[in-house]
Short mmCIF file of C-alpha atoms in Angstrom, two decimals:
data_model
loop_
_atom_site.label_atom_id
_atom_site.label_comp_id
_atom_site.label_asym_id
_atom_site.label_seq_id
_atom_site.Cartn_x
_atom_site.Cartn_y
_atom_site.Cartn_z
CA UNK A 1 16.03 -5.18 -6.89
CA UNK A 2 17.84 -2.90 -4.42
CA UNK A 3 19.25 -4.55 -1.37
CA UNK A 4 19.93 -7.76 -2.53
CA UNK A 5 23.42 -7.69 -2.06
CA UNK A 6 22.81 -6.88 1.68
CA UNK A 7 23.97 -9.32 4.27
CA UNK A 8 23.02 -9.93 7.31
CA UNK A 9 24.85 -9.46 10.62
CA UNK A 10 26.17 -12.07 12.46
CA UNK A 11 23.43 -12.52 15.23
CA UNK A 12 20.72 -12.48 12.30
CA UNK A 13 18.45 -10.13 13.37
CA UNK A 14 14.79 -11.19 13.15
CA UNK A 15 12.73 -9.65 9.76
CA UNK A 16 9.80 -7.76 9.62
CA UNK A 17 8.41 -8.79 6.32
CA UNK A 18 5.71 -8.04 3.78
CA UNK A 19 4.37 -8.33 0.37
CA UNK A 20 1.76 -5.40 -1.58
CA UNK A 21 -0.20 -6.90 -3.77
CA UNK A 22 -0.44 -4.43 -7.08
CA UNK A 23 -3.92 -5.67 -8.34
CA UNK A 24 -2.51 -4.42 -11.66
CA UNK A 25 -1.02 -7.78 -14.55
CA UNK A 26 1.73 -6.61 -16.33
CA UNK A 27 1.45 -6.05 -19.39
CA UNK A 28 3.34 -4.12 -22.47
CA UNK A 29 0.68 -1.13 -22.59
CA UNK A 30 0.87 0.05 -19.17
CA UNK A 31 3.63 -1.00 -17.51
CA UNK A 32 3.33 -1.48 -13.61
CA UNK A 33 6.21 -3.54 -13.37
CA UNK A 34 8.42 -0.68 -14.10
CA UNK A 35 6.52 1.54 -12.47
CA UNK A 36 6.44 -0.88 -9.30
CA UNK A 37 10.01 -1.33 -9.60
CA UNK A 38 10.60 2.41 -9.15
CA UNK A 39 8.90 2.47 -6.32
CA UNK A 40 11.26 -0.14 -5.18
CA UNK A 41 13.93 1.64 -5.96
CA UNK A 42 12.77 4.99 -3.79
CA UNK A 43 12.11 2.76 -0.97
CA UNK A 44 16.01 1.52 -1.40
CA UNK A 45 17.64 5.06 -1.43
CA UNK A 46 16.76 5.52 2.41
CA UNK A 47 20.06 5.02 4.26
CA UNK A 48 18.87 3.53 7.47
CA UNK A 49 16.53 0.92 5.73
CA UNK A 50 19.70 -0.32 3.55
CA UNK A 51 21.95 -0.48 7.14
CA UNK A 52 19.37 -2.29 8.04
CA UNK A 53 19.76 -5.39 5.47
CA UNK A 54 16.25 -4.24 3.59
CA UNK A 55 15.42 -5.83 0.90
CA UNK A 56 12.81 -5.39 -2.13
CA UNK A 57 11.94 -6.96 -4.77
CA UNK A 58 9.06 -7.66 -7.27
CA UNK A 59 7.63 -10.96 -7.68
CA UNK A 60 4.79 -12.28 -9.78
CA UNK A 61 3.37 -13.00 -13.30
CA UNK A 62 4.74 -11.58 -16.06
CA UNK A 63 8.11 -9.75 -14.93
CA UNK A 64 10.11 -12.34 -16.56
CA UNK A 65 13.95 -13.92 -14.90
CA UNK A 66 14.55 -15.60 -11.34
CA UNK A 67 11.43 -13.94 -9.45
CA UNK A 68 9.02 -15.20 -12.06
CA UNK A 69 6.12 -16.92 -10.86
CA UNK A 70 2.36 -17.93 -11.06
CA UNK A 71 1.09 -15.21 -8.72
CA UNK A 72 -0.54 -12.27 -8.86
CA UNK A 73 2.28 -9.10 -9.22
CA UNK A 74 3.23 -8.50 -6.13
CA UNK A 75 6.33 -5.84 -3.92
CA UNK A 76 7.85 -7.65 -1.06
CA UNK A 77 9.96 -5.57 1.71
CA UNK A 78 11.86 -6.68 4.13
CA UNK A 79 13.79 -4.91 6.85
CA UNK A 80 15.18 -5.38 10.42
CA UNK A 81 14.65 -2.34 11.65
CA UNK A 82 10.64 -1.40 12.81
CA UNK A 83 10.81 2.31 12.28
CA UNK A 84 12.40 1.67 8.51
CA UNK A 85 10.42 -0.91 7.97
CA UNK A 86 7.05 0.77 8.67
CA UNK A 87 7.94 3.85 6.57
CA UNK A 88 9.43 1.59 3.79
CA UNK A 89 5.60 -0.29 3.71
CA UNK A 90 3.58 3.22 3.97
CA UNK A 91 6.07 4.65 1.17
CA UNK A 92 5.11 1.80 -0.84
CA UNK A 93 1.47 2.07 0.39
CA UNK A 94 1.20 5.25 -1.43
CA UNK A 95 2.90 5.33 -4.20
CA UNK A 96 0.79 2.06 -5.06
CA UNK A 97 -2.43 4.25 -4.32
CA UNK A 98 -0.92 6.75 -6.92
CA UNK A 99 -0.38 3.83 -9.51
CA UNK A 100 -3.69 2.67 -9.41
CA UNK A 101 -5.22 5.87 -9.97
CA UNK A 102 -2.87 6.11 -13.06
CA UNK A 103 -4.10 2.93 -14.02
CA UNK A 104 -7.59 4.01 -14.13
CA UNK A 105 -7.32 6.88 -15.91
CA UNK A 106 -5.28 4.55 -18.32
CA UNK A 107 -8.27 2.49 -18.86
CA UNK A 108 -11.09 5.23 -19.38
CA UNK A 109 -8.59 6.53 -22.14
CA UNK A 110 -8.42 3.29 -23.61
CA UNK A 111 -12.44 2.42 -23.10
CA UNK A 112 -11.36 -0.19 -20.77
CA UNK A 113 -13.20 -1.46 -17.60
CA UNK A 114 -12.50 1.00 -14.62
CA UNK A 115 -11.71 -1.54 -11.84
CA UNK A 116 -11.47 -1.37 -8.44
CA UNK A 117 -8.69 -0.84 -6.89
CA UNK A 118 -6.54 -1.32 -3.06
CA UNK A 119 -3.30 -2.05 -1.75
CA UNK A 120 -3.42 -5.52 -0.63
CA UNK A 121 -1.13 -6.17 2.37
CA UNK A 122 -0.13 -9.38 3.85
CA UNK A 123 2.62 -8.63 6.84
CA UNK A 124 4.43 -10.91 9.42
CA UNK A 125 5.87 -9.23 12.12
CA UNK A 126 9.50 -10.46 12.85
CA UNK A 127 9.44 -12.88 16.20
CA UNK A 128 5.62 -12.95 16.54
CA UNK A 129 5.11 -16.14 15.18
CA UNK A 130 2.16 -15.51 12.74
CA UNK A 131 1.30 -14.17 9.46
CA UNK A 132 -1.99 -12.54 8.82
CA UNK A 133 -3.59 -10.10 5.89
CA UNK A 134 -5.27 -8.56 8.32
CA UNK A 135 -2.83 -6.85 10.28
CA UNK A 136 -3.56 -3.47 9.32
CA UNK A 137 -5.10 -2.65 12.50
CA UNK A 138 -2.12 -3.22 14.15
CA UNK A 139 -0.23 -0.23 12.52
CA UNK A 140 0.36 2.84 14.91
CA UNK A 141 -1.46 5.57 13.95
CA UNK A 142 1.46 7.96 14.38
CA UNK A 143 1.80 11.72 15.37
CA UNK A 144 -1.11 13.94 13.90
CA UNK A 145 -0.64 16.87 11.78
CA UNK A 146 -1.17 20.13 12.15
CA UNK A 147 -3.99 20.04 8.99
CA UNK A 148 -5.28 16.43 10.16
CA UNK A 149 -8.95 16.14 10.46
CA UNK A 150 -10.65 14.70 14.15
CA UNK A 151 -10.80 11.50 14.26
CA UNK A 152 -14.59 11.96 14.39
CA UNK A 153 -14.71 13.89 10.76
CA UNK A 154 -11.90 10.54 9.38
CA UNK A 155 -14.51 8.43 10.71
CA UNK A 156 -17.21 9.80 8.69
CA UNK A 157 -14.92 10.15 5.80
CA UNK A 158 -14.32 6.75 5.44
CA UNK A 159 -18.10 5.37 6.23
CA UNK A 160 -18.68 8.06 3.42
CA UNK A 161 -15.71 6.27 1.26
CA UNK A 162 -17.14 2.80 2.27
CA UNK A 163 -20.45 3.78 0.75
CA UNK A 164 -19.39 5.18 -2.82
CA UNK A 165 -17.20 1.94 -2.99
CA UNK A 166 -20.75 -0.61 -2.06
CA UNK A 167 -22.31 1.31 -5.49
CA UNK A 168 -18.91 1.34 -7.52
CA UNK A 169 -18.73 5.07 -7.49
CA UNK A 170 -15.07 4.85 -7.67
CA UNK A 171 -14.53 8.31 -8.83
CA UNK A 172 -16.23 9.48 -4.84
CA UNK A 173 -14.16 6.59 -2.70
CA UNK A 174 -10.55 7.97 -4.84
CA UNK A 175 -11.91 11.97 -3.93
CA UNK A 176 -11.84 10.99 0.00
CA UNK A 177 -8.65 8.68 -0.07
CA UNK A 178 -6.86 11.61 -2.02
CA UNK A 179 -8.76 14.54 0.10
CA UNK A 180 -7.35 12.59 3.45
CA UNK A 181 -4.20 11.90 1.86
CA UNK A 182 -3.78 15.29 1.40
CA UNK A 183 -4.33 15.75 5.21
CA UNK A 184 -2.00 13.80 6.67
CA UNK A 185 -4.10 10.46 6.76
CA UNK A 186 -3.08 7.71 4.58
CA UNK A 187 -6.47 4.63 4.27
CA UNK A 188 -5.49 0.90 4.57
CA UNK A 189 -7.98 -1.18 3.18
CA UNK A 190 -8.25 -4.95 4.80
CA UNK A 191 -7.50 -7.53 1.92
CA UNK A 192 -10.13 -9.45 0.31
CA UNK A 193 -12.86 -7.53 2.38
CA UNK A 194 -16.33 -8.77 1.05
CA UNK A 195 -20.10 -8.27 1.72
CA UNK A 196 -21.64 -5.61 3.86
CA UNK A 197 -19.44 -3.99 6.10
CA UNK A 198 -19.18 -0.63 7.89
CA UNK A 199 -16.01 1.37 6.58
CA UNK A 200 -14.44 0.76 10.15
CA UNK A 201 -14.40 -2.69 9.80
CA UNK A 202 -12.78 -2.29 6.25
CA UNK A 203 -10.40 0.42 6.70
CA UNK A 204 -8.08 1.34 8.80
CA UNK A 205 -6.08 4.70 8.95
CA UNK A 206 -3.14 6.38 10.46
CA UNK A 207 -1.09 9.41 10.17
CA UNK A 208 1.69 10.41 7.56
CA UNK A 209 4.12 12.81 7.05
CA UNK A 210 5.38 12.71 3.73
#
């Protein structure tokens, strides 16, 4: 996709790179490659992330030519630059959040399953030396918003969203992501997160400006 044509500069800069997970197979009824690859495509109009040698491009099951493979569907980014980098992944972040709720709409229309669904993020940091899915914690939160909640009332929020998602009442947990979202807080749910855990252990949070 867009930015593979990019070279690098001489001295190579060091990558920040990082792969979404989409959660979603594709498949001929709904779509998400196409949909993903729009998203990639959004991401690639920003000037500074294409000076910047980014790079996206979808990989996974199902999409068919050279980035085939026996995955799950997944949108990798890539980019030199921190600041583009970090809004390329929250850009992506959300626009993922919008496809899944798309998707489950798409499945109570066609008396499917609703599953649950997150963004899945694995990250690796250029020049830290490691590579861990668990990295959301170490996202800045960012500058608040005028019409951002306290921190204590995001806190509840989430414990709240944490809740609703332990008894599958996904309708509740997408009401507080989009209610937040809304607000200037964008939720960043840890990947493969399982068994009994407080929403702050779970989810992490920071501020966005669209």
């Amino acid at each position: 996709q867009g930015g593979s044509g990019v070279s690098h500069s001489a001295g190579k800069p060091r990558k920040n790179t990082c792969k979404l997970e989409v959660g979603i197979e594709n498949e001929s009824d709904f779509r998400v490659g196409s949909r993903v690859i729009q998203i990639a495509r959004q991401i690639w109009q920003d000037q500074k992330f294409q000076d910047h040698g980014g790079k996206t491009r979808l990989r996974g099951k199902g999409i068919g030519g050279p980035h085939e493979a026996d995955e799950p569907l997944a949108l990798c980014i890539s980019c030199s630059d921190q600041s583009a980098f970090d809004k390329a992944v929250m850009t992506a972040e959300l626009q993922l959040q919008k496809v899944h709720s798309d998707y489950k709409i798409f499945c109570q229309h066609s008396g499917r399953p609703v599953p649950e669904l997150s963004v899945k993020i694995s990250r690796q940091g250029g020049g830290t030396g490691r590579s861990d899915p668990s990295m959301l914690s170490d996202i800045p939160r960012g500058e608040r918003p005028a019409n951002a909640p306290s921190d204590e009332e995001i806190a509840q929020l989430i414990e709240e969203r944490n809740e609703a998602r332990k008894t599958q009442n996904f309708k509740r947990a997408d009401e507080v992501r989009d209610y937040l979202k809304n607000r200037g807080v964008v939720l960043m749910d840890e990947k493969a997160a399982k068994g009994n855990f407080k929403g702050n252990e779970v989810t992490k949070w920071r501020f966005w400006r669209p």
